[in-house]
mmCIF file of C-alpha atoms in Angstrom:
data_model
loop_
_atom_site.group_PDB
_atom_site.id
_atom_site.type_symbol
_atom_site.label_atom_id
_atom_site.label_comp_id
_atom_site.label_asym_id
_atom_site.label_seq_id
_atom_site.Cartn_x
_atom_site.Cartn_y
_atom_site.Cartn_z
ATOM 1 C CA MET A 1023 86.272 132.938 159.906
ATOM 2 C CA ILE A 1024 83.420 134.268 157.697
ATOM 3 C CA ALA A 1025 85.784 136.859 156.055
ATOM 4 C CA ALA A 1026 88.360 134.178 155.289
ATOM 5 C CA THR A 1027 85.781 131.917 153.846
ATOM 6 C CA LYS A 1028 84.454 134.726 151.605
ATOM 7 C CA LYS A 1029 88.094 135.503 150.435
ATOM 8 C CA ILE A 1030 88.540 131.906 149.377
ATOM 9 C CA SER A 1031 85.248 131.844 147.671
ATOM 10 C CA GLU A 1032 86.156 135.001 145.718
ATOM 11 C CA LYS A 1033 89.484 133.531 144.638
ATOM 12 C CA ILE A 1034 87.776 130.424 143.341
ATOM 13 C CA GLU A 1035 85.133 132.377 141.483
ATOM 14 C CA ASN A 1036 87.801 134.618 139.951
ATOM 15 C CA PRO A 1037 90.354 132.514 138.236
ATOM 16 C CA GLY A 1038 92.284 135.603 137.144
ATOM 17 C CA LEU A 1039 95.892 135.043 136.370
ATOM 18 C CA LEU A 1040 95.727 131.409 137.319
ATOM 19 C CA PHE A 1041 93.508 130.501 134.398
ATOM 20 C CA GLU A 1042 95.292 132.914 132.068
ATOM 21 C CA TRP A 1043 98.812 131.850 132.668
ATOM 22 C CA GLY A 1044 97.792 128.227 133.226
ATOM 23 C CA LEU A 1045 96.262 128.166 129.718
ATOM 24 C CA LYS A 1046 99.349 129.851 128.207
ATOM 25 C CA SER A 1047 101.673 127.472 129.927
ATOM 26 C CA LEU A 1048 99.553 124.476 128.774
ATOM 27 C CA LEU A 1049 99.769 125.621 125.124
ATOM 28 C CA PHE A 1050 103.552 125.945 125.229
ATOM 29 C CA ALA A 1051 104.053 122.713 127.229
ATOM 30 C CA ALA A 1052 101.793 120.723 124.840
ATOM 31 C CA PHE A 1053 103.739 122.023 121.817
ATOM 32 C CA PHE A 1054 107.232 121.232 123.209
ATOM 33 C CA GLU A 1055 105.867 117.863 124.560
ATOM 34 C CA LEU A 1056 104.747 117.051 121.013
ATOM 35 C CA VAL A 1057 108.004 118.082 119.417
ATOM 36 C CA LEU A 1058 110.442 116.720 122.006
ATOM 37 C CA TYR A 1059 108.683 113.549 123.154
ATOM 38 C CA ARG A 1060 106.173 112.298 120.595
ATOM 39 C CA LEU A 1061 108.313 113.316 117.523
ATOM 40 C CA VAL A 1062 111.987 113.637 118.493
ATOM 41 C CA SER A 1063 112.049 110.349 120.471
ATOM 42 C CA ARG A 1064 110.534 108.577 117.425
ATOM 43 C CA LEU A 1065 113.142 110.207 115.216
ATOM 44 C CA GLY A 1066 115.762 108.829 117.535
ATOM 45 C CA MET A 1067 114.413 105.281 117.012
ATOM 46 C CA HIS A 1068 114.447 105.957 113.267
ATOM 47 C CA LEU A 1069 118.174 107.016 113.467
ATOM 48 C CA GLY A 1070 119.380 104.048 115.509
ATOM 49 C CA LYS A 1071 122.455 103.417 113.406
ATOM 50 C CA VAL A 1072 123.540 107.004 113.579
ATOM 51 C CA MET A 1073 123.082 107.006 117.357
ATOM 52 C CA GLU A 1074 125.269 103.896 117.627
ATOM 53 C CA LYS A 1075 127.962 105.522 115.599
ATOM 54 C CA TYR A 1076 128.051 108.907 117.341
ATOM 55 C CA GLU A 1077 127.761 109.077 121.084
ATOM 56 C CA ALA A 1078 126.961 112.785 121.106
ATOM 57 C CA VAL A 1079 123.914 112.166 118.961
ATOM 58 C CA ARG A 1080 122.711 109.464 121.280
ATOM 59 C CA ILE A 1081 123.094 111.662 124.368
ATOM 60 C CA ALA A 1082 121.374 114.530 122.640
ATOM 61 C CA PHE A 1083 118.301 112.416 121.736
ATOM 62 C CA LEU A 1084 118.142 110.808 125.180
ATOM 63 C CA SER A 1085 118.275 114.217 126.785
ATOM 64 C CA LEU A 1086 115.541 115.655 124.561
ATOM 65 C CA SER A 1087 113.392 112.580 125.219
ATOM 66 C CA GLU A 1088 113.810 112.994 129.015
ATOM 67 C CA ILE A 1089 112.829 116.575 128.729
ATOM 68 C CA GLY A 1090 109.904 115.638 126.610
ATOM 69 C CA PHE A 1091 108.744 113.037 129.155
ATOM 70 C CA VAL A 1092 108.851 115.707 131.915
ATOM 71 C CA LEU A 1093 106.762 118.001 129.691
ATOM 72 C CA LEU A 1094 104.368 115.142 129.224
ATOM 73 C CA ASN A 1095 103.637 115.174 132.935
ATOM 74 C CA VAL A 1096 103.506 118.842 133.123
ATOM 75 C CA THR A 1097 100.994 118.966 130.227
ATOM 76 C CA ALA A 1098 98.819 116.392 131.898
ATOM 77 C CA ILE A 1099 98.809 118.377 135.226
ATOM 78 C CA LEU A 1100 97.941 121.554 133.423
ATOM 79 C CA VAL A 1101 95.085 119.893 131.534
ATOM 80 C CA PHE A 1102 93.600 118.712 134.816
ATOM 81 C CA LEU A 1103 94.096 122.260 136.289
ATOM 82 C CA ILE A 1104 92.360 124.115 133.454
ATOM 83 C CA LEU A 1105 89.517 121.636 133.220
ATOM 84 C CA GLY A 1106 88.951 121.920 136.892
ATOM 85 C CA ILE A 1107 88.832 125.691 136.686
ATOM 86 C CA LEU A 1108 86.365 125.571 133.902
ATOM 87 C CA ILE A 1109 84.085 123.141 135.694
ATOM 88 C CA VAL A 1110 84.124 125.349 138.877
ATOM 89 C CA GLN A 1111 83.483 128.469 136.924
ATOM 90 C CA LYS A 1112 80.467 126.874 135.083
ATOM 91 C CA MET A 1113 79.022 125.864 138.437
ATOM 92 C CA ARG A 1114 79.696 129.032 140.409
ATOM 93 C CA THR A 1115 79.359 131.951 137.919
ATOM 94 C CA THR A 1116 77.230 132.944 135.037
ATOM 95 C CA LEU A 1117 79.997 134.072 132.772
ATOM 96 C CA TRP A 1118 81.020 130.747 131.250
ATOM 97 C CA VAL A 1119 77.622 128.952 131.641
ATOM 98 C CA GLY A 1120 76.405 127.112 128.464
ATOM 99 C CA GLN A 1121 73.039 125.598 127.566
ATOM 100 C CA TRP A 1122 74.323 122.072 127.809
ATOM 101 C CA ASP A 1123 76.314 122.431 131.113
ATOM 102 C CA LYS A 1124 73.955 120.189 133.012
ATOM 103 C CA VAL A 1125 75.185 117.417 130.716
ATOM 104 C CA VAL A 1126 78.678 118.548 129.966
ATOM 105 C CA ILE A 1127 79.804 119.064 133.561
ATOM 106 C CA PRO A 1128 79.008 115.616 134.951
ATOM 107 C CA LEU A 1129 80.371 113.894 131.822
ATOM 108 C CA VAL A 1130 83.550 115.795 131.813
ATOM 109 C CA ALA A 1131 83.964 115.238 135.558
ATOM 110 C CA LEU A 1132 83.337 111.571 135.009
ATOM 111 C CA LEU A 1133 85.956 111.427 132.195
ATOM 112 C CA VAL A 1134 88.585 113.177 134.423
ATOM 113 C CA ALA A 1135 87.765 110.772 137.255
ATOM 114 C CA CYS A 1136 88.216 107.795 134.918
ATOM 115 C CA THR A 1137 91.537 109.205 133.746
ATOM 116 C CA ILE A 1138 92.762 109.597 137.238
ATOM 117 C CA GLY A 1139 91.496 106.206 138.176
ATOM 118 C CA TYR A 1140 93.190 104.511 135.202
ATOM 119 C CA LEU A 1141 96.526 105.976 136.312
ATOM 120 C CA PHE A 1142 96.398 103.826 139.497
ATOM 121 C CA PHE A 1143 94.482 100.955 137.986
ATOM 122 C CA PRO A 1144 95.441 100.525 134.269
ATOM 123 C CA PRO A 1145 92.291 99.668 132.276
ATOM 124 C CA ALA A 1146 91.741 96.390 130.446
ATOM 125 C CA MET A 1147 89.982 96.166 127.128
ATOM 126 C CA LEU A 1148 86.526 96.860 128.659
ATOM 127 C CA GLY A 1149 87.810 99.965 130.382
ATOM 128 C CA SER A 1150 89.306 101.331 127.159
ATOM 129 C CA ILE A 1151 85.912 100.729 125.413
ATOM 130 C CA VAL A 1152 83.984 102.548 128.092
ATOM 131 C CA TYR A 1153 86.476 105.426 128.014
ATOM 132 C CA ASN A 1154 86.232 105.919 124.254
ATOM 133 C CA ILE A 1155 82.448 105.743 124.291
ATOM 134 C CA LEU A 1156 82.320 108.284 127.128
ATOM 135 C CA ALA A 1157 84.628 110.634 125.151
ATOM 136 C CA PHE A 1158 82.531 110.214 122.006
ATOM 137 C CA VAL A 1159 79.347 111.238 123.927
ATOM 138 C CA ILE A 1160 81.064 114.242 125.310
ATOM 139 C CA LEU A 1161 82.263 115.299 121.875
ATOM 140 C CA VAL A 1162 78.721 114.937 120.453
ATOM 141 C CA VAL A 1163 77.323 117.273 123.272
ATOM 142 C CA LEU A 1164 80.112 119.859 122.779
ATOM 143 C CA LEU A 1165 79.485 119.714 118.969
ATOM 144 C CA VAL A 1166 75.822 120.418 119.481
ATOM 145 C CA GLU A 1167 76.550 123.204 121.849
ATOM 146 C CA TYR A 1168 79.040 124.820 119.434
ATOM 147 C CA TRP A 1169 76.534 124.668 116.512
ATOM 148 C CA GLY A 1170 73.953 126.221 118.732
ATOM 149 C CA THR A 1171 76.077 129.254 119.532
ATOM 150 C CA HIS A 1172 78.129 129.622 116.293
ATOM 151 C CA HIS A 1173 76.121 130.346 113.198
ATOM 152 C CA LEU A 1174 78.830 130.935 110.642
ATOM 153 C CA LEU A 1175 78.953 128.169 107.978
ATOM 154 C CA SER A 1176 82.799 128.123 107.997
ATOM 155 C CA GLN A 1177 83.035 127.502 111.799
ATOM 156 C CA ARG A 1178 80.266 124.871 111.819
ATOM 157 C CA LEU A 1179 81.908 123.088 108.929
ATOM 158 C CA MET A 1180 85.358 123.155 110.431
ATOM 159 C CA VAL A 1181 84.302 121.789 113.835
ATOM 160 C CA GLY A 1182 81.957 119.279 112.194
ATOM 161 C CA THR A 1183 84.799 118.010 110.022
ATOM 162 C CA PHE A 1184 87.105 117.798 113.008
ATOM 163 C CA PHE A 1185 84.437 115.821 114.881
ATOM 164 C CA LEU A 1186 83.977 113.355 112.088
ATOM 165 C CA GLY A 1187 87.760 112.947 111.853
ATOM 166 C CA ILE A 1188 88.191 112.176 115.498
ATOM 167 C CA THR A 1189 85.224 109.879 115.287
ATOM 168 C CA GLY A 1190 86.997 107.826 112.595
ATOM 169 C CA TRP A 1191 89.847 107.159 115.128
ATOM 170 C CA LEU A 1192 87.423 106.401 118.031
ATOM 171 C CA TYR A 1193 85.518 103.997 115.839
ATOM 172 C CA TYR A 1194 88.692 102.287 114.790
ATOM 173 C CA GLN A 1195 89.901 101.983 118.255
ATOM 174 C CA THR A 1196 86.631 100.974 119.925
ATOM 175 C CA ILE A 1197 85.547 98.445 117.354
ATOM 176 C CA SER A 1198 89.077 96.838 117.148
ATOM 177 C CA THR A 1199 89.138 96.621 120.961
ATOM 178 C CA THR A 1200 85.632 95.197 121.139
ATOM 179 C CA TYR A 1201 86.493 92.425 118.629
ATOM 180 C CA GLY A 1202 89.592 91.690 120.613
ATOM 181 C CA LEU A 1203 87.570 91.418 123.912
ATOM 182 C CA LEU A 1204 85.016 89.074 122.194
ATOM 183 C CA VAL A 1205 87.954 87.092 120.678
ATOM 184 C CA ILE A 1206 86.601 87.559 117.175
ATOM 185 C CA LEU A 1207 89.278 86.895 114.635
ATOM 186 C CA ASP A 1208 87.550 88.508 111.674
ATOM 187 C CA ALA A 1209 88.343 92.010 110.653
ATOM 188 C CA PRO A 1210 85.883 94.616 111.930
ATOM 189 C CA PRO A 1211 83.605 96.106 109.288
ATOM 190 C CA PHE A 1212 84.997 99.363 107.662
ATOM 191 C CA VAL A 1213 87.592 99.723 110.408
ATOM 192 C CA HIS A 1214 90.482 100.587 108.093
ATOM 193 C CA GLU A 1215 88.351 102.750 105.798
ATOM 194 C CA ALA A 1216 87.077 104.724 108.781
ATOM 195 C CA ASN A 1217 90.587 105.181 110.014
ATOM 196 C CA ARG A 1218 91.816 106.503 106.692
ATOM 197 C CA LEU A 1219 88.742 108.723 106.202
ATOM 198 C CA GLY A 1220 89.168 110.149 109.648
ATOM 199 C CA GLU A 1221 92.783 111.133 108.891
ATOM 200 C CA ALA A 1222 91.749 112.752 105.713
ATOM 201 C CA LEU A 1223 88.973 114.745 107.535
ATOM 202 C CA MET A 1224 91.452 115.887 110.177
ATOM 203 C CA VAL A 1225 93.769 117.222 107.514
ATOM 204 C CA LEU A 1226 90.813 118.978 105.816
ATOM 205 C CA SER A 1227 89.698 120.402 109.145
ATOM 206 C CA SER A 1228 93.200 121.890 109.776
ATOM 207 C CA ILE A 1229 92.849 123.680 106.443
ATOM 208 C CA LEU A 1230 89.316 124.853 107.194
ATOM 209 C CA VAL A 1231 90.648 126.390 110.403
ATOM 210 C CA PHE A 1232 92.057 129.253 108.273
ATOM 211 C CA TRP A 1233 88.723 129.934 106.609
ATOM 212 C CA ALA A 1234 86.770 129.752 109.872
ATOM 213 C CA TYR A 1235 89.064 131.829 112.321
ATOM 214 C CA GLY A 1236 92.048 133.265 110.453
ATOM 215 C CA SER A 1237 91.110 134.385 106.931
ATOM 216 C CA THR A 1238 90.939 138.065 105.817
ATOM 217 C CA SER A 1239 88.016 138.997 103.561
ATOM 218 C CA PHE A 1240 89.020 140.077 100.003
ATOM 219 C CA PHE A 1241 85.979 142.480 100.000
ATOM 220 C CA THR A 1242 87.148 144.551 102.898
ATOM 221 C CA LYS A 1243 87.685 148.308 102.367
ATOM 222 C CA ASN A 1244 91.041 148.041 104.046
ATOM 223 C CA LYS A 1245 93.601 148.031 101.208
ATOM 224 C CA LYS A 1246 96.387 146.646 103.430
ATOM 225 C CA GLN A 1247 94.240 143.692 104.471
ATOM 226 C CA ARG A 1248 93.278 143.037 100.793
ATOM 227 C CA LEU A 1249 96.940 143.146 99.789
ATOM 228 C CA TRP A 1250 97.904 140.896 102.635
ATOM 229 C CA GLY A 1251 95.173 138.394 101.751
ATOM 230 C CA LEU A 1252 96.042 138.332 98.093
ATOM 231 C CA SER A 1253 99.766 137.949 98.809
ATOM 232 C CA LEU A 1254 99.023 135.068 101.166
ATOM 233 C CA LEU A 1255 96.775 133.382 98.584
ATOM 234 C CA ILE A 1256 99.382 133.684 95.816
ATOM 235 C CA SER A 1257 102.430 132.610 97.875
ATOM 236 C CA GLY A 1258 100.512 129.798 99.653
ATOM 237 C CA GLY A 1259 98.933 128.574 96.488
ATOM 238 C CA GLY A 1260 102.299 128.542 94.675
ATOM 239 C CA VAL A 1261 103.973 126.499 97.451
ATOM 240 C CA PHE A 1262 101.013 124.032 97.546
ATOM 241 C CA LEU A 1263 101.098 123.373 93.823
ATOM 242 C CA THR A 1264 104.874 123.046 93.901
ATOM 243 C CA LEU A 1265 104.747 120.416 96.630
ATOM 244 C CA LEU A 1266 101.708 118.700 95.013
ATOM 245 C CA PHE A 1267 103.605 118.125 91.703
ATOM 246 C CA MET A 1268 107.104 117.939 93.116
ATOM 247 C CA ASP A 1269 107.283 114.138 92.692
ATOM 248 C CA TYR A 1270 106.272 114.434 89.028
ATOM 249 C CA PHE A 1271 108.857 117.048 88.215
ATOM 250 C CA LEU A 1272 111.644 115.307 90.082
ATOM 251 C CA SER A 1273 110.875 112.065 88.268
ATOM 252 C CA MET A 1274 111.314 113.914 84.938
ATOM 253 C CA TRP A 1275 114.555 115.463 86.004
ATOM 254 C CA SER A 1276 116.141 112.687 88.042
ATOM 255 C CA PRO A 1277 114.410 109.307 88.913
ATOM 256 C CA GLU A 1278 117.093 108.685 91.574
ATOM 257 C CA THR A 1279 116.480 112.013 93.300
ATOM 258 C CA ALA A 1280 112.695 111.356 93.212
ATOM 259 C CA LEU A 1281 113.232 107.951 94.835
ATOM 260 C CA GLU A 1282 115.359 109.496 97.622
ATOM 261 C CA VAL A 1283 112.623 112.102 98.228
ATOM 262 C CA ARG A 1284 109.957 109.419 98.480
ATOM 263 C CA LYS A 1285 112.130 107.548 101.019
ATOM 264 C CA ALA A 1286 112.534 110.717 103.092
ATOM 265 C CA GLY A 1287 108.761 111.241 102.917
ATOM 266 C CA GLU A 1288 108.168 107.659 104.141
ATOM 267 C CA GLY A 1289 110.513 108.263 107.071
ATOM 268 C CA ILE A 1290 108.653 111.460 108.034
ATOM 269 C CA GLY A 1291 105.362 109.643 107.730
ATOM 270 C CA TRP A 1292 106.574 106.896 110.072
ATOM 271 C CA ILE A 1293 107.638 109.440 112.646
ATOM 272 C CA PHE A 1294 104.266 111.274 112.545
ATOM 273 C CA GLN A 1295 102.347 107.962 112.532
ATOM 274 C CA MET A 1296 104.079 106.918 115.772
ATOM 275 C CA GLY A 1297 103.743 110.336 117.345
ATOM 276 C CA MET A 1298 100.437 111.744 116.058
ATOM 277 C CA GLY A 1299 98.722 108.932 114.199
ATOM 278 C CA TYR A 1300 99.107 110.432 110.733
ATOM 279 C CA THR A 1301 100.128 107.883 108.146
ATOM 280 C CA PHE A 1302 100.908 110.466 105.374
ATOM 281 C CA TYR A 1303 99.041 108.396 102.774
ATOM 282 C CA LEU A 1304 97.668 111.663 101.271
ATOM 283 C CA PRO A 1305 99.966 113.893 99.090
ATOM 284 C CA PHE A 1306 102.504 115.604 101.231
ATOM 285 C CA ALA A 1307 101.271 119.013 100.063
ATOM 286 C CA PHE A 1308 97.910 118.586 101.912
ATOM 287 C CA TYR A 1309 99.613 118.028 105.250
ATOM 288 C CA VAL A 1310 101.924 120.995 104.748
ATOM 289 C CA ALA A 1311 98.913 123.166 103.800
ATOM 290 C CA GLY A 1312 97.030 121.968 106.929
ATOM 291 C CA PHE A 1313 99.871 122.708 109.223
ATOM 292 C CA THR A 1314 100.461 126.193 107.736
ATOM 293 C CA CYS A 1315 96.797 127.144 107.948
ATOM 294 C CA TRP A 1316 96.528 125.863 111.449
ATOM 295 C CA ALA A 1317 99.838 127.377 112.683
ATOM 296 C CA TYR A 1318 99.039 130.839 111.176
ATOM 297 C CA THR A 1319 95.540 130.909 112.607
ATOM 298 C CA VAL A 1320 96.561 129.802 116.097
ATOM 299 C CA ILE A 1321 99.412 132.280 116.340
ATOM 300 C CA LYS A 1322 97.109 135.063 115.118
ATOM 301 C CA LEU A 1323 94.455 134.279 117.608
ATOM 302 C CA VAL A 1324 96.821 133.806 120.568
ATOM 303 C CA LEU A 1325 98.567 137.126 119.900
ATOM 304 C CA ILE A 1326 95.227 138.925 120.152
ATOM 305 C CA GLY A 1327 94.123 136.964 123.243
ATOM 306 C CA ARG A 1328 91.347 134.917 121.657
ATOM 307 C CA ILE A 1329 90.522 131.768 123.613
ATOM 308 C CA ALA A 1330 89.737 130.028 120.313
ATOM 309 C CA GLY A 1331 93.470 130.175 119.508
ATOM 310 C CA TYR A 1332 94.285 128.080 122.559
ATOM 311 C CA GLY A 1333 91.321 125.699 121.900
ATOM 312 C CA LEU A 1334 92.375 125.121 118.324
ATOM 313 C CA GLY A 1335 96.019 124.703 119.308
ATOM 314 C CA LEU A 1336 95.212 121.942 121.867
ATOM 315 C CA MET A 1337 92.709 120.198 119.564
ATOM 316 C CA PHE A 1338 95.186 119.612 116.819
ATOM 317 C CA MET A 1339 98.325 119.213 118.944
ATOM 318 C CA ALA A 1340 96.607 116.251 120.539
ATOM 319 C CA GLY A 1341 96.995 114.551 117.135
ATOM 320 C CA TYR A 1342 94.803 112.036 115.297
ATOM 321 C CA ALA A 1343 95.605 108.970 117.380
ATOM 322 C CA LEU A 1344 94.552 109.697 120.958
ATOM 323 C CA GLN A 1345 96.774 106.999 122.453
ATOM 324 C CA LEU A 1346 97.296 108.742 125.747
ATOM 325 C CA SER A 1347 94.407 109.747 128.053
ATOM 326 C CA HIS A 1348 95.538 113.323 128.458
ATOM 327 C CA LEU A 1349 95.359 113.793 124.714
ATOM 328 C CA THR A 1350 91.601 113.025 124.835
ATOM 329 C CA LEU A 1351 91.241 115.509 127.616
ATOM 330 C CA MET A 1352 93.076 118.112 125.456
ATOM 331 C CA VAL A 1353 90.452 117.590 122.651
ATOM 332 C CA VAL A 1354 87.659 117.969 125.136
ATOM 333 C CA LEU A 1355 89.174 121.023 126.651
ATOM 334 C CA GLY A 1356 89.867 122.621 123.219
ATOM 335 C CA LEU A 1357 86.202 122.263 122.256
ATOM 336 C CA MET A 1358 85.105 123.721 125.598
ATOM 337 C CA LEU A 1359 87.389 126.702 124.976
ATOM 338 C CA LEU A 1360 85.833 127.154 121.500
ATOM 339 C CA ASN A 1361 82.405 127.288 123.074
ATOM 340 C CA ILE A 1362 83.309 130.119 125.528
ATOM 341 C CA ASP A 1363 85.365 131.987 122.921
ATOM 342 C CA LYS A 1364 82.470 134.356 122.105
ATOM 343 C CA ARG A 1365 82.518 135.658 125.707
ATOM 344 C CA GLY A 1366 85.640 137.653 124.888
ATOM 345 C CA SER A 1367 89.477 137.427 124.981
ATOM 346 C CA LEU A 1368 91.443 136.426 128.053
ATOM 347 C CA GLY A 1369 91.933 139.991 129.262
ATOM 348 C CA ARG A 1370 88.252 140.841 128.713
ATOM 349 C CA LEU A 1371 87.042 137.741 130.520
ATOM 350 C CA ARG A 1372 89.266 138.628 133.477
ATOM 351 C CA LYS A 1373 87.875 142.156 133.498
ATOM 352 C CA LYS A 1374 84.234 140.909 133.351
ATOM 353 C CA ILE A 1375 84.722 138.538 136.177
ATOM 354 C CA GLN A 1376 86.309 141.368 138.270
ATOM 355 C CA ASP A 1377 83.350 143.568 137.328
ATOM 356 C CA GLU A 1378 80.964 140.838 138.445
ATOM 357 C CA ARG A 1379 82.928 140.663 141.715
ATOM 358 C CA PHE A 1380 83.057 144.416 142.522
ATOM 359 C CA PHE A 1381 79.653 145.537 141.160
ATOM 360 C CA GLN A 1382 77.474 143.277 143.286
ATOM 361 C CA PRO A 1383 74.115 144.666 144.676
ATOM 362 C CA ILE A 1384 74.594 145.964 148.275
ATOM 363 C CA SER A 1385 72.795 143.829 150.821
ATOM 364 C CA PRO A 1386 70.292 145.890 152.862
ATOM 365 C CA VAL A 1387 70.782 146.675 156.450
ATOM 366 C CA TYR A 1388 68.515 144.763 158.820
ATOM 367 C CA GLY A 1389 65.186 146.506 158.924
ATOM 368 C CA GLU A 1390 65.585 148.235 155.537
ATOM 369 C CA GLN A 1391 63.586 147.351 152.511
ATOM 370 C CA THR A 1392 65.093 146.583 149.135
ATOM 371 C CA PRO A 1393 63.965 148.989 146.399
#
């Protein structure tokens, strides 16, 4: 009985492949849920006339939406799993312990409990307000913990910008709901300005991700890295400037073509607004630059096993408008992963946990004295 209990305890203390493959599965499930459910389903709504005309198109969109809905549930389950593993590891081992765990663990556990409870008892306005305030407090604590362990200006600036961006949405959602609860018909103060500023800061943060985690120094002695960095700067800068002034050049060449491009841009903005909360009121080039910098950095970090890659991926795939509870948990989980990133890559973390497991001090035999 004691041996069986010890084996179960060792499995809990050593997440091993469960944490590693669960995190990888979560990243892929969240990405495909974003594409197939939050974006493709909205695209199908935008192409209603085409779906009425072509039965094959309607069936294709319905099938993709159904797959996306299944992925939505899978993503939510995996978020609960990974958060549960992190909480258990922080309580049982010293590998992932942070300075603010005495505050983070109960707050995150309370947020998870509220999320599960709201599944069975959908919250009213007051419940939504409490949930948003709790999420905001957790993000503040995780931000302070991040700044305490990461001293690079680029990383502090990126995470701080992301926090302010998400805060813009939380302020918009919380204040609007509070006014509705109090039956106040006047517009809340600065609510639309905060919402738009938050979106701009989110786009800026997605660009700063490249500087904080994915950039290559131009002052390195490695000639290949300098050449790669210079090529990326020239090509990326060229594409950015082209997209930034594309409307101006198209207006000079063909006003009709420029008008069609603007309409297409409005359609894309509507889809992303419904799926991720981005209104695309900024020039289109900034959104493309943010997506490119974020995608390059996440792919680079994931390929080398950095936990920060998974954290950054989840934070931005959750989107700007956290309309679903599991999206809020994805942001919280992403920041928690960023805070433990300095402990090593996935493989190194697994090895460290195994080393802690196998290199424990030997208990003395009864009657012997410890040295």
